[in-house]
Short mmCIF file of C-alpha atoms and ligand atoms in Angstrom, two decimals:
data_model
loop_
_atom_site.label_atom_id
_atom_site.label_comp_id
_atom_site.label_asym_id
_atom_site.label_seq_id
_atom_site.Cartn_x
_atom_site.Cartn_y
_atom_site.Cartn_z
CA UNK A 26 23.50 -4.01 -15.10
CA UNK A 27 25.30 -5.46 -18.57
CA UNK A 28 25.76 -8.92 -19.60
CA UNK A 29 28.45 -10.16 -21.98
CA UNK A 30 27.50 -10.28 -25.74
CA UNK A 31 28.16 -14.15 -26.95
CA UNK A 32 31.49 -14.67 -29.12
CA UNK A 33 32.72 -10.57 -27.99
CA UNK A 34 34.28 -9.13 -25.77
CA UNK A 35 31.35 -6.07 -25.76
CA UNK A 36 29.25 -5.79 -23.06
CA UNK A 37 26.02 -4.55 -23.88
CA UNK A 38 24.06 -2.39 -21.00
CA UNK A 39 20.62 -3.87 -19.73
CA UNK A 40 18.32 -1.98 -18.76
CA UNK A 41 16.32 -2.98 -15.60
CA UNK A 42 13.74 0.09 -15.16
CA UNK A 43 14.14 -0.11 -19.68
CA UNK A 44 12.20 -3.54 -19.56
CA UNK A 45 9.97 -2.62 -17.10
CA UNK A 46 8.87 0.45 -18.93
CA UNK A 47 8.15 -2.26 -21.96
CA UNK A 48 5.43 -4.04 -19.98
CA UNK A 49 3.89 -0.76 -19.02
CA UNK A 50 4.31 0.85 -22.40
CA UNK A 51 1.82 -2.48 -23.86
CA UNK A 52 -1.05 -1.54 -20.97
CA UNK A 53 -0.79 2.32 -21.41
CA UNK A 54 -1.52 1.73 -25.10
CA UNK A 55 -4.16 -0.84 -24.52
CA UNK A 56 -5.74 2.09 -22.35
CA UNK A 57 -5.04 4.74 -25.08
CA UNK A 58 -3.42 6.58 -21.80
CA UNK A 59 -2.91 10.64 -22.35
CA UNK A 60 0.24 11.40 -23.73
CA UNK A 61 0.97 13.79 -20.59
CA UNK A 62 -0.30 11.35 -18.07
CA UNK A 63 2.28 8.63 -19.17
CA UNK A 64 4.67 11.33 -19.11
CA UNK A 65 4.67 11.59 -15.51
CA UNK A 66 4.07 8.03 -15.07
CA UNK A 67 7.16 6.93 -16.63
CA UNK A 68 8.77 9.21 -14.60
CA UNK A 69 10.51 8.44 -11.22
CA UNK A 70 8.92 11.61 -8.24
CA UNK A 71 12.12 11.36 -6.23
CA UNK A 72 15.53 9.90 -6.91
CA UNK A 73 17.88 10.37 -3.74
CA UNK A 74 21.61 8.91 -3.87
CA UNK A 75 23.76 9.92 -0.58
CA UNK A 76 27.15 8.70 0.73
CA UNK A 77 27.17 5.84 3.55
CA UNK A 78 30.55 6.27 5.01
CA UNK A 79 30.93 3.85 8.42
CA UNK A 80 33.75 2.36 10.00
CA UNK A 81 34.64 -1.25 9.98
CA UNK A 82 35.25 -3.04 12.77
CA UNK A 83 39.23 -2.71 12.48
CA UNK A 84 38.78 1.20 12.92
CA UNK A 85 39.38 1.23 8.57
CA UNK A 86 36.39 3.84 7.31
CA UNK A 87 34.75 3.17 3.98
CA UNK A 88 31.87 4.47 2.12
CA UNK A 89 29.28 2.89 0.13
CA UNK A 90 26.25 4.53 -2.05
CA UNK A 91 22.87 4.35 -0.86
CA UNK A 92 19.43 5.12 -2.89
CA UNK A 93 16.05 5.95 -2.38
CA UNK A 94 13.63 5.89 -4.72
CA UNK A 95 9.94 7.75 -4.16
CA UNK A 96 8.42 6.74 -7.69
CA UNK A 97 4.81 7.90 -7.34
CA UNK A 98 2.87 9.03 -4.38
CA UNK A 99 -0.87 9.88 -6.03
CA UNK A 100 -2.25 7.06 -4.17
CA UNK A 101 -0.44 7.78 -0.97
CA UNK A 102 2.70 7.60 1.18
CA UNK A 103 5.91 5.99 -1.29
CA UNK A 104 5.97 2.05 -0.16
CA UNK A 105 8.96 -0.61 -0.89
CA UNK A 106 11.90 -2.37 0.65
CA UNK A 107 15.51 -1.80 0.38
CA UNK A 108 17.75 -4.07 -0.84
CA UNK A 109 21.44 -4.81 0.55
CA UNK A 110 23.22 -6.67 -2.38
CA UNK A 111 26.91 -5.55 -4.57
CA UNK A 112 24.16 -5.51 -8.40
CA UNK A 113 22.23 -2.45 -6.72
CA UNK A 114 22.04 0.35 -9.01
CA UNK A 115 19.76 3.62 -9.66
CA UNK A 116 18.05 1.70 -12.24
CA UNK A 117 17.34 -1.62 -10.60
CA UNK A 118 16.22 0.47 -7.42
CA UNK A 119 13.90 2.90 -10.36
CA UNK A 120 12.53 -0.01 -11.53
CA UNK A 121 12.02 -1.76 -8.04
CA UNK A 122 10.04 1.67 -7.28
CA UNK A 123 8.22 1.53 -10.26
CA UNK A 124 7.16 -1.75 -9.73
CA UNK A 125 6.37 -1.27 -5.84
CA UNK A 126 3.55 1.81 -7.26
CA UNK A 127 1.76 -0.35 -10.02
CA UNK A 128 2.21 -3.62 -6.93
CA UNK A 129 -0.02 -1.13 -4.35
CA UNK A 130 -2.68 -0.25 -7.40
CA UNK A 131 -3.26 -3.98 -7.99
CA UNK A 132 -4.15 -4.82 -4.65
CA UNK A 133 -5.54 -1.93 -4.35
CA UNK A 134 -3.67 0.01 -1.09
CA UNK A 135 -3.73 3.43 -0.40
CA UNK A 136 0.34 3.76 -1.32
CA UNK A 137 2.55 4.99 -3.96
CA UNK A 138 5.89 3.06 -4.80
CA UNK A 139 9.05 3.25 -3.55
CA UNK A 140 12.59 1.51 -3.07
CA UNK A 141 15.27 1.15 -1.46
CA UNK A 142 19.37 -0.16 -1.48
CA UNK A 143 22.76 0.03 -0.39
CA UNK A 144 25.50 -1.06 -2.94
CA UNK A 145 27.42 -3.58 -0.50
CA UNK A 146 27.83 -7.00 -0.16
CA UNK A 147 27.00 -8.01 3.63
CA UNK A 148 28.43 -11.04 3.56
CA UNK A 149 31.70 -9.78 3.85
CA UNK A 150 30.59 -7.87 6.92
CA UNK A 151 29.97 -8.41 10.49
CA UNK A 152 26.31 -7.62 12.20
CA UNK A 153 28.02 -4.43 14.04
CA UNK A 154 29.21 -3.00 10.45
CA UNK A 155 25.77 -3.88 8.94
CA UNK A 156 24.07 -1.80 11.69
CA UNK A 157 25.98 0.99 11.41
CA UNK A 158 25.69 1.46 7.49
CA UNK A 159 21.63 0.45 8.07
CA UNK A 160 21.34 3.29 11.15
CA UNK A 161 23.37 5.62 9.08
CA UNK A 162 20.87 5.01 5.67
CA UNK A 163 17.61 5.47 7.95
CA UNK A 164 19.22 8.86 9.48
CA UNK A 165 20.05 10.21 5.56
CA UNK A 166 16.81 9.78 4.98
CA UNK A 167 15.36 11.42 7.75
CA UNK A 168 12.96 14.40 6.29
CA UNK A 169 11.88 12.07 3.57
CA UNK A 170 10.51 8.99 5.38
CA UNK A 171 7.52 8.55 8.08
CA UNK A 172 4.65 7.34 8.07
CA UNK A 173 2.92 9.67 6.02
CA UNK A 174 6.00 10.04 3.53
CA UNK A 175 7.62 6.93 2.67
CA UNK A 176 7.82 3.64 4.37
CA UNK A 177 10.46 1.24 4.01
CA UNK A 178 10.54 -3.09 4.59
CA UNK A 179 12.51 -5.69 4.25
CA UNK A 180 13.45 -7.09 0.78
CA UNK A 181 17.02 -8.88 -0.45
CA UNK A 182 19.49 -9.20 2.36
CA UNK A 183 17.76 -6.95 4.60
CA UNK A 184 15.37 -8.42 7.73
CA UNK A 185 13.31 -7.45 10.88
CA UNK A 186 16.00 -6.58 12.71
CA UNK A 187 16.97 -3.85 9.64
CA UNK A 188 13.83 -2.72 9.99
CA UNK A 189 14.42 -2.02 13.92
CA UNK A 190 17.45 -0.23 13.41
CA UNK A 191 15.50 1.83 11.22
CA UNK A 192 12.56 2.49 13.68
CA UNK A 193 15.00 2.60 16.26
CA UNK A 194 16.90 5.67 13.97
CA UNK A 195 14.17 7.46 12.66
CA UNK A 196 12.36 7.66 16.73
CA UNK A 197 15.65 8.83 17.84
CA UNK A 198 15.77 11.49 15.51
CA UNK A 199 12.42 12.73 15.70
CA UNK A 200 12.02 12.20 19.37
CA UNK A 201 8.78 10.40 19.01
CA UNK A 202 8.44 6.63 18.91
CA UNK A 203 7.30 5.59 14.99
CA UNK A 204 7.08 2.46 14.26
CA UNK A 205 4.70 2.87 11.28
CA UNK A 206 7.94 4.68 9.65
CA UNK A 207 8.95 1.23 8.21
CA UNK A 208 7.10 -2.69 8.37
CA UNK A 209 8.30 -6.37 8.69
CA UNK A 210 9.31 -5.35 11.70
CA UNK A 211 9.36 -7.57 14.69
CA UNK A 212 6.46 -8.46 16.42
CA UNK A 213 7.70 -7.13 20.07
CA UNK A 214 8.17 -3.42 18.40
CA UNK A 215 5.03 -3.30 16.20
CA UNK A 216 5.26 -5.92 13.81
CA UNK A 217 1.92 -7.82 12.07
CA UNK A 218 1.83 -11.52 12.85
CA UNK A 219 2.01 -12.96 9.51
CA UNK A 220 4.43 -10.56 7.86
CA UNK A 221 6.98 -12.79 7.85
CA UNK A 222 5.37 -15.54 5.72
CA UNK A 223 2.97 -13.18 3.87
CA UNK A 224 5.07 -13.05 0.64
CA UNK A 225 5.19 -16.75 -0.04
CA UNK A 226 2.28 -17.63 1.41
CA UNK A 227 0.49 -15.01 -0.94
CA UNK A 228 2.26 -16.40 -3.81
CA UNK A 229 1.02 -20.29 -2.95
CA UNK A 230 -2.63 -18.18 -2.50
CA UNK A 231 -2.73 -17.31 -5.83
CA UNK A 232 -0.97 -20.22 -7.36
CA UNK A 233 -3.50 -22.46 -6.17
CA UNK A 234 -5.95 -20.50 -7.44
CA UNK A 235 -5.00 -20.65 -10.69
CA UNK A 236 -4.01 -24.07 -10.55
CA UNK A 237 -7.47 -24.81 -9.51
CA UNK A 238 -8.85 -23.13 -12.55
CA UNK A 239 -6.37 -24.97 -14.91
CA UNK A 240 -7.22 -28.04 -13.83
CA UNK A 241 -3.69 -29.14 -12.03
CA UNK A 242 -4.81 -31.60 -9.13
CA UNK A 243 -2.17 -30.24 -6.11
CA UNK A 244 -1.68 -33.42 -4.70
CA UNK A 245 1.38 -34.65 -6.45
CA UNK A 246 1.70 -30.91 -8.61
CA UNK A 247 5.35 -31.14 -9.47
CA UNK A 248 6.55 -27.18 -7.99
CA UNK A 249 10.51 -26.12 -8.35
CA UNK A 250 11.44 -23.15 -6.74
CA UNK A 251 14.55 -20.88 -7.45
CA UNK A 252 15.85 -18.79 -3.97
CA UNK A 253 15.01 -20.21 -0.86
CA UNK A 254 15.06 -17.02 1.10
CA UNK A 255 11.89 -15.10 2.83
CA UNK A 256 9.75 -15.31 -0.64
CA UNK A 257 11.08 -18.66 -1.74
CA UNK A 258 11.71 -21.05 1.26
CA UNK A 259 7.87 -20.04 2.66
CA UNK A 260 6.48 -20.83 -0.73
CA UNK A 261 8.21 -24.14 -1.34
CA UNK A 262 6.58 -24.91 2.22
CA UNK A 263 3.47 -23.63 1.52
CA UNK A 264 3.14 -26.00 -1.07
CA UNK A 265 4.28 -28.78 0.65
CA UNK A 266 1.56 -28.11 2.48
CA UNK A 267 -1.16 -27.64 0.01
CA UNK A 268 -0.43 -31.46 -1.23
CA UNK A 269 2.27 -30.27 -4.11
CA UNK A 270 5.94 -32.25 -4.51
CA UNK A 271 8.43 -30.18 -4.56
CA UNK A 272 10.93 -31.20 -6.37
CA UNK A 273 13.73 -28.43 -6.80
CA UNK A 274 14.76 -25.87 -4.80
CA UNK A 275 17.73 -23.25 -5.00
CA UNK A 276 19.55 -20.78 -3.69
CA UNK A 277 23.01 -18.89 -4.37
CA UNK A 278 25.09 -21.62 -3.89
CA UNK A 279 23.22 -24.51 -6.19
CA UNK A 280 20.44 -25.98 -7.36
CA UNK A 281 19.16 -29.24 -5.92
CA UNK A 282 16.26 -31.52 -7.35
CA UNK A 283 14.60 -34.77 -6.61
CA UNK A 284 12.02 -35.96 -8.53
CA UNK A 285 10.83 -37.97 -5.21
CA UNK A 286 10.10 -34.89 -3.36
CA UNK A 287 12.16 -32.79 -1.54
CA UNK A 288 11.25 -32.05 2.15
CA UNK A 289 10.82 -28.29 2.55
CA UNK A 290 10.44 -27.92 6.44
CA UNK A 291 13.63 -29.52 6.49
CA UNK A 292 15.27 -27.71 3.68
CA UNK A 293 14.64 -24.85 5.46
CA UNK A 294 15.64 -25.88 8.98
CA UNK A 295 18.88 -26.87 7.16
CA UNK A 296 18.57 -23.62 5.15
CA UNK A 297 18.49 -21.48 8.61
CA UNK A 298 21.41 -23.77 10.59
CA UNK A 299 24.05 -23.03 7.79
CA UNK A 300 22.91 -19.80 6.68
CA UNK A 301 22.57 -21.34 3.10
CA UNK A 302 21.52 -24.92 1.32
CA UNK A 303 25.13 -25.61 0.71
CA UNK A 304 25.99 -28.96 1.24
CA UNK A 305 22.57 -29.82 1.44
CA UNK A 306 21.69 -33.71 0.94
CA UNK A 307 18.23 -33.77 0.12
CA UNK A 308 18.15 -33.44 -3.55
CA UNK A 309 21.37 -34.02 -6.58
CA UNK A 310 22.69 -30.34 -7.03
CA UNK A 311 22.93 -28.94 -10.27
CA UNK A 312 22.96 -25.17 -11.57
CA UNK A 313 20.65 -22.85 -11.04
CA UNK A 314 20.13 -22.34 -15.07
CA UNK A 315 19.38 -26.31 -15.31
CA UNK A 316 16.92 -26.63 -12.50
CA UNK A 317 14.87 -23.67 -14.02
CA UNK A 318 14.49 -25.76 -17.29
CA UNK A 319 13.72 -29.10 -15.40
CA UNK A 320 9.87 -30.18 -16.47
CA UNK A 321 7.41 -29.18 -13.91
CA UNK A 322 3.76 -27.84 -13.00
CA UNK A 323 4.60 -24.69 -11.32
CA UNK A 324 7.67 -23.07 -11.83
CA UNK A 325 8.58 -19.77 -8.89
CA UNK A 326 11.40 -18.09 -9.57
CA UNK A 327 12.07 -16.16 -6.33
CA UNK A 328 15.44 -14.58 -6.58
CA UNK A 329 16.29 -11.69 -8.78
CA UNK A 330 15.56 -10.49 -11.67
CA UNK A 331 16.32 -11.65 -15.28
CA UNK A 332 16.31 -15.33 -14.71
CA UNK A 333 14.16 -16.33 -17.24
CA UNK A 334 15.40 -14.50 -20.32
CA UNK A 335 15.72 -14.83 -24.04
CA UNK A 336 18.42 -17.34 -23.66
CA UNK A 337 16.67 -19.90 -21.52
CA UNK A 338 12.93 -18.95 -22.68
CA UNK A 339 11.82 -21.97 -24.73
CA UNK A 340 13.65 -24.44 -22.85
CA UNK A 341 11.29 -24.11 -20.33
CA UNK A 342 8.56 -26.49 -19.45
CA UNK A 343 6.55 -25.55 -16.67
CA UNK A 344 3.01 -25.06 -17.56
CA UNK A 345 2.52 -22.20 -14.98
CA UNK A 346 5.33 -19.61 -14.06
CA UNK A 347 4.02 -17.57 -10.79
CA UNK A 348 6.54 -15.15 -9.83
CA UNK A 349 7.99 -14.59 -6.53
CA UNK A 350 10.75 -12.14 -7.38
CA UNK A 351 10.44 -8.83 -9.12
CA UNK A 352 11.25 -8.99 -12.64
CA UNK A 353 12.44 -12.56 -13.21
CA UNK A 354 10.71 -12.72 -16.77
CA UNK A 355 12.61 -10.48 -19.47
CA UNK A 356 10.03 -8.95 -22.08
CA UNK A 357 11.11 -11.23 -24.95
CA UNK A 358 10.89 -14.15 -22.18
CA UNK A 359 7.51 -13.29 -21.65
CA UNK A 360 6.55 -13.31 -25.07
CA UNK A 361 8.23 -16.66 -25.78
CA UNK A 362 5.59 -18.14 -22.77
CA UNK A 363 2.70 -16.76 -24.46
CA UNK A 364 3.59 -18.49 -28.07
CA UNK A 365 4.24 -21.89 -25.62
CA UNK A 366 0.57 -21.83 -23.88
CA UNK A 367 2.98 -21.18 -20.56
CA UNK A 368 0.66 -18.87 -18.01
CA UNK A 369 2.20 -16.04 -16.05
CA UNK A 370 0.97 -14.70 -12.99
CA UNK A 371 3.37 -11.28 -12.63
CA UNK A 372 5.13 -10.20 -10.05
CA UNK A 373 3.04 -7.11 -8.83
CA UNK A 374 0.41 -9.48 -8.32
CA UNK A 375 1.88 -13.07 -7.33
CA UNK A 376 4.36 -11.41 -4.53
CA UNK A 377 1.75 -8.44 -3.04
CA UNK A 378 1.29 -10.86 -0.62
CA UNK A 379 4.02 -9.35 1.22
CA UNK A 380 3.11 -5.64 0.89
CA UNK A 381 -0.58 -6.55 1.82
CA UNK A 382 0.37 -7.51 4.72
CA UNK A 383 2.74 -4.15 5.41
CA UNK A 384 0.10 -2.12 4.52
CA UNK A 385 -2.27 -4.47 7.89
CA UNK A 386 1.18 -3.73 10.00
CA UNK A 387 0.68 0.18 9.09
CA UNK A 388 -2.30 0.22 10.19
CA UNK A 389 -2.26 -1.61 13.44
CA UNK A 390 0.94 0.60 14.25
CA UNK A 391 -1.45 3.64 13.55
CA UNK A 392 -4.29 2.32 15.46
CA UNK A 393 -1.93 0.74 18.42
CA UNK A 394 -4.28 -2.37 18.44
CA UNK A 395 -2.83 -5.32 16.63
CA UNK A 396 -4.15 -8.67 15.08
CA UNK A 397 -4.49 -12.26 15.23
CA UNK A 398 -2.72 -14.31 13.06
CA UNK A 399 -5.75 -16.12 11.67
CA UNK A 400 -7.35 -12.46 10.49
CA UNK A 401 -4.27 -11.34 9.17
CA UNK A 402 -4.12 -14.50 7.02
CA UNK A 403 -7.78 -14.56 6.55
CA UNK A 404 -7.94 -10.81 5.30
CA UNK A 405 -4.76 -11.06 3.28
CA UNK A 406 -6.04 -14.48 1.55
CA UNK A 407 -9.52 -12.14 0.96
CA UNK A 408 -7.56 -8.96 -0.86
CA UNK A 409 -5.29 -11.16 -3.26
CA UNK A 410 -8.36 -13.04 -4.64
CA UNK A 411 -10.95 -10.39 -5.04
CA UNK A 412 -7.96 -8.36 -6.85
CA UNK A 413 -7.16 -11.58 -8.98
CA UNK A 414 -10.25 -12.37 -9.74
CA UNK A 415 -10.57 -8.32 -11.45
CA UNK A 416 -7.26 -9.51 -13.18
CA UNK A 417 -8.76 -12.75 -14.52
CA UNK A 418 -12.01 -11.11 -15.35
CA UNK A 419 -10.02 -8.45 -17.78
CA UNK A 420 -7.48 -10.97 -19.27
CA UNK A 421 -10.54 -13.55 -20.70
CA UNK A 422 -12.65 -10.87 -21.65
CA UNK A 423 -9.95 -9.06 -23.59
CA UNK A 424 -8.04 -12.24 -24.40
CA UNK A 425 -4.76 -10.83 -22.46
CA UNK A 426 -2.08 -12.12 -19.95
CA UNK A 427 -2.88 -11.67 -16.77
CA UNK A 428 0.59 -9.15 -16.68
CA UNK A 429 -1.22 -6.83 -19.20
CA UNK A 430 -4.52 -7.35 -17.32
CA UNK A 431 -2.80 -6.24 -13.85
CA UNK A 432 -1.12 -3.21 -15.52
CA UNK A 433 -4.05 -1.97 -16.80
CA UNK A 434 -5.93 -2.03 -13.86
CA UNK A 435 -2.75 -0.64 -11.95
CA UNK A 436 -2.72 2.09 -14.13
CA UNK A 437 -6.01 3.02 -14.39
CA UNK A 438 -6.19 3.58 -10.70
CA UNK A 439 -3.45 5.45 -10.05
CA UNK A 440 -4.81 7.67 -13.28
CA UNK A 441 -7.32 7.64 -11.91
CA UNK A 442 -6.13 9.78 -8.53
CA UNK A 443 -3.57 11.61 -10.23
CA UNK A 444 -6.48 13.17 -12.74
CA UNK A 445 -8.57 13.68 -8.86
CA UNK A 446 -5.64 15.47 -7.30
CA UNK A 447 -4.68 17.47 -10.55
CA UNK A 448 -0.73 18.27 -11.55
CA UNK A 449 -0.19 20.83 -8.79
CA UNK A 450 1.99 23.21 -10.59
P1 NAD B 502 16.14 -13.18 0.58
O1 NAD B 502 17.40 -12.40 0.73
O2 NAD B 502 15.43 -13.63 1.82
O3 NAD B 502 16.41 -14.48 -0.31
C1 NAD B 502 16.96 -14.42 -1.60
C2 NAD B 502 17.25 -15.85 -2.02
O4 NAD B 502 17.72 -15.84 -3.36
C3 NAD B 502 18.36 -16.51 -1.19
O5 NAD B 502 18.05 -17.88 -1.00
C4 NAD B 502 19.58 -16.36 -2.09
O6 NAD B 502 20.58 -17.35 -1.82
C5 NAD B 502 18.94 -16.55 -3.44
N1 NAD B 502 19.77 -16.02 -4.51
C6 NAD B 502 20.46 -14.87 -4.56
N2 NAD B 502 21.13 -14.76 -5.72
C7 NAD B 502 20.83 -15.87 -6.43
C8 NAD B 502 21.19 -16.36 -7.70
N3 NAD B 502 22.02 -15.66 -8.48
N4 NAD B 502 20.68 -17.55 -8.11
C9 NAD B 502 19.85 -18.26 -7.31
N5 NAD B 502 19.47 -17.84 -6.09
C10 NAD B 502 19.95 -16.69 -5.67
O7 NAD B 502 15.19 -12.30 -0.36
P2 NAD B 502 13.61 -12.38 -0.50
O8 NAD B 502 13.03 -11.39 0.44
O9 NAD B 502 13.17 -13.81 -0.47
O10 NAD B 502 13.41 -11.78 -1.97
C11 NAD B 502 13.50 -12.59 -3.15
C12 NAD B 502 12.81 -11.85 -4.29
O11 NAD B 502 11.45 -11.60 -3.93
C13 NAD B 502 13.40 -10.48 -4.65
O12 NAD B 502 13.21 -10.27 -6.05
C14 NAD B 502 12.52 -9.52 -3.88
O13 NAD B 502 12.52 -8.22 -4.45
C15 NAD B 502 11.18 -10.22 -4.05
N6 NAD B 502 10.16 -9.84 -3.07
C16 NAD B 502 10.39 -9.95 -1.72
C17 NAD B 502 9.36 -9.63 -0.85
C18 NAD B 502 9.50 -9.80 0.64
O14 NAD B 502 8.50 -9.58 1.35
N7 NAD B 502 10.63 -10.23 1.15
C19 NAD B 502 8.14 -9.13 -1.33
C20 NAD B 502 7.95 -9.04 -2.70
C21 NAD B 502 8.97 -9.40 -3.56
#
């Protein structure tokens, strides 16, 4: 990724799985973590990048670049989505992975990290193209995904029916029907009831929590949200729900904002009828940038990463940021919200909603015997409390955020197995 330097014509090179590294680097030394142990933490298991060549639909072949990054397994089998969008990289997808390892440790599943992409833009191509490159991804990856290996989900651009293709691939292949090789799958080939929603509605879990701790009455809580996609558009109705105004919303094409409210049911029937908000009435539209520094209670950013950033930083004016994407809060962002009194809940707790909720579709595919929606939601509202509550419990007693607090105890757990299992060598 690079970004233009102001007044230049120099780019200067950002890098994703760089920052990322920063917030670890802050917990490891808070742990006083083994020299060789952070060695191979900062250190990526598996990097696979493999041709995607696939025809388009006018007989013209192409080829695009897919990746596949295992970052740790001590805990167990690599977990994490793949991604579908023209900024994927090796390092976004690294730091994705990275992310996706110290995201299972908080919640405490038995999974490494892992992630996924194709470098494409699907929006300039039709479903048949799409499920070719996604069928032809799954069957690269053959000997390195399963069950027991690596298993993929959903994430940008990519949905349950991906996720069937991939099944659908990998079964084929191995002559054995697996659907625990990937989740967020649908429900009629081994999906969990609640996947769907489990992202947001794990990031309105914890927000409330929080909220409820800070004193912020939800009825009337002003919440903006930035990407109205799986994470975002379930959130913003989640919290709808919970009593809260929302009053902005976003998505690729625009911001839009009303101070009155805006009505997120309908934003997102709206949403789902023209594949985007554009030309959506229920708010003024403005840019993405100036909705993020509109004055709010709870501020989501669930998009990509970056958005809140050095150059935006003190402009804003939410008193809680709780973030749905991965990575949306830069380093020197973050720091700028501590000196304002402006909370953080991080990503690898605020959106493990989502995983949570893979890891209860793993095992029901394992065990053949699947859930109601009212335990899944039940046992998914149970695991993101007791593991905030650990968070919470570490950041006042050590007067930390709650990111430090969650890396910590992310780290210290996978430590912990790697030092069980011992550096096979
Ligand atoms: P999605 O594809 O369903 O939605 C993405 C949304 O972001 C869309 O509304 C899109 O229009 C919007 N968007 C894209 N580029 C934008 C831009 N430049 N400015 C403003 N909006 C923009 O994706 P998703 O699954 O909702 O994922 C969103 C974020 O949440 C990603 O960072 C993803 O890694 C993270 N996440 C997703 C899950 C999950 O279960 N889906 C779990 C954890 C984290």
């Amino acid at each position: 990724m690079s970004t233009a330097v102001p007044g230049t014509t120099a780019v200067r090179e950002v890098s994703v799985f760089g920052d990322a590294i920063a917030y670890f680097n802050e917990a490891a030394a808070l742990l006083n973590l083994d020299p060789g142990i952070k060695a191979i933490l900062t250190h990526p298991s598996r990097q696979i990048i493999f041709s995607i060549p696939f025809q388009r639909d006018n007989g013209g072949i192409e080829v695009y670049t897919g990746y596949r990054v295992q970052y740790n397994f001590a805990r167990g089998p690599a977990k994490g989505g793949i991604r579908f969008h023209p900024g994927v990289t090796l390092d976004e997808v690294t730091a994705l992975a990275f992310w996706m390892t110290w995201k299972c440790a908080v919640v405490d599943l038995p999974f490494g990290g892992g992630k996924g992409g194709v470098t494409c833009d699907p929006s300039t191509l039709s479903m048949s193209e799409i499920e070719r490159i996604t069928r032809r991804y799954a069957a690269e990856l053959v000997e390195v995904i399963g069950p027991d290996k690596d298993v993929p989900a959903p994430d940008v651009n990519t949905t349950p029916q991906h996720m069937a293709w991939i099944m659908d691939t990998f079964s084929m292949h191995v002559r054995q029907n697996t659907p625990g090789v990937v989740t967020g799958k649908p429900l009629e080939i081994g999906g969990s009831r609640g996947r769907v929603e489990a992202t947001g509605r794990g990031v309105s879990i914890v927000a409330l929590d929080e909220m409820a701790r800070l004193g912020i009455d939800p009825k009337g809580a002003r919440v903006i949200v930035q990407g109205f996609g799986n994470v975002g558009g379930v959130a913003a109705k989640m919290f709808q729900d919970a009593g809260c105004t929302v009053i902005g919303i976003s998505d690729v094409t625009g911001a839009y904002v009303n101070t009155n409210g805006i009505d997120a049911a309908g934003a997102m029937a709206y949403a789902q009828e023209h594949h985007s908000l554009d030309g959506y009435r229920g708010g003024d539209k403005m840019s993405n940038q100036s909705m993020l520094e509109v004055e709010c209670d709870v501020l989501v950013p669930a998009a990509l990463e970056k958005v809140l950033n050095i150059d935006n930083a003190s402009r804003i004016k939410a008193k809680l940021i709780v973030e749905g994407a991965n990575g949306p809060t830069t380093p020197e962002a973050d720091h700028i919200f501590a000196k304002n009194g402006i909370i953080v809940i991080p990503d690898i707790m605020a959106n493990a909603g989502g995983v949570t909720v893979s890891y209860f579709e793993w095992v029901q595919d394992r065990q053949g015997y699947f859930w109601k929606e009212a335990e899944v939601n039940a046992r998914l509202e149970e695991v993101l409390l007791d593991n905030f509550a650990v968070l919470r419990e570490i950041a006042q007693s050590r007067g930390i955020s709650y990111r430090t607090a969650a890396y910590m105890v992310a780290i210290d757990r996978v430590v912990k197995s790697l030092k069980l299992r011992g550096v096979y060598a």
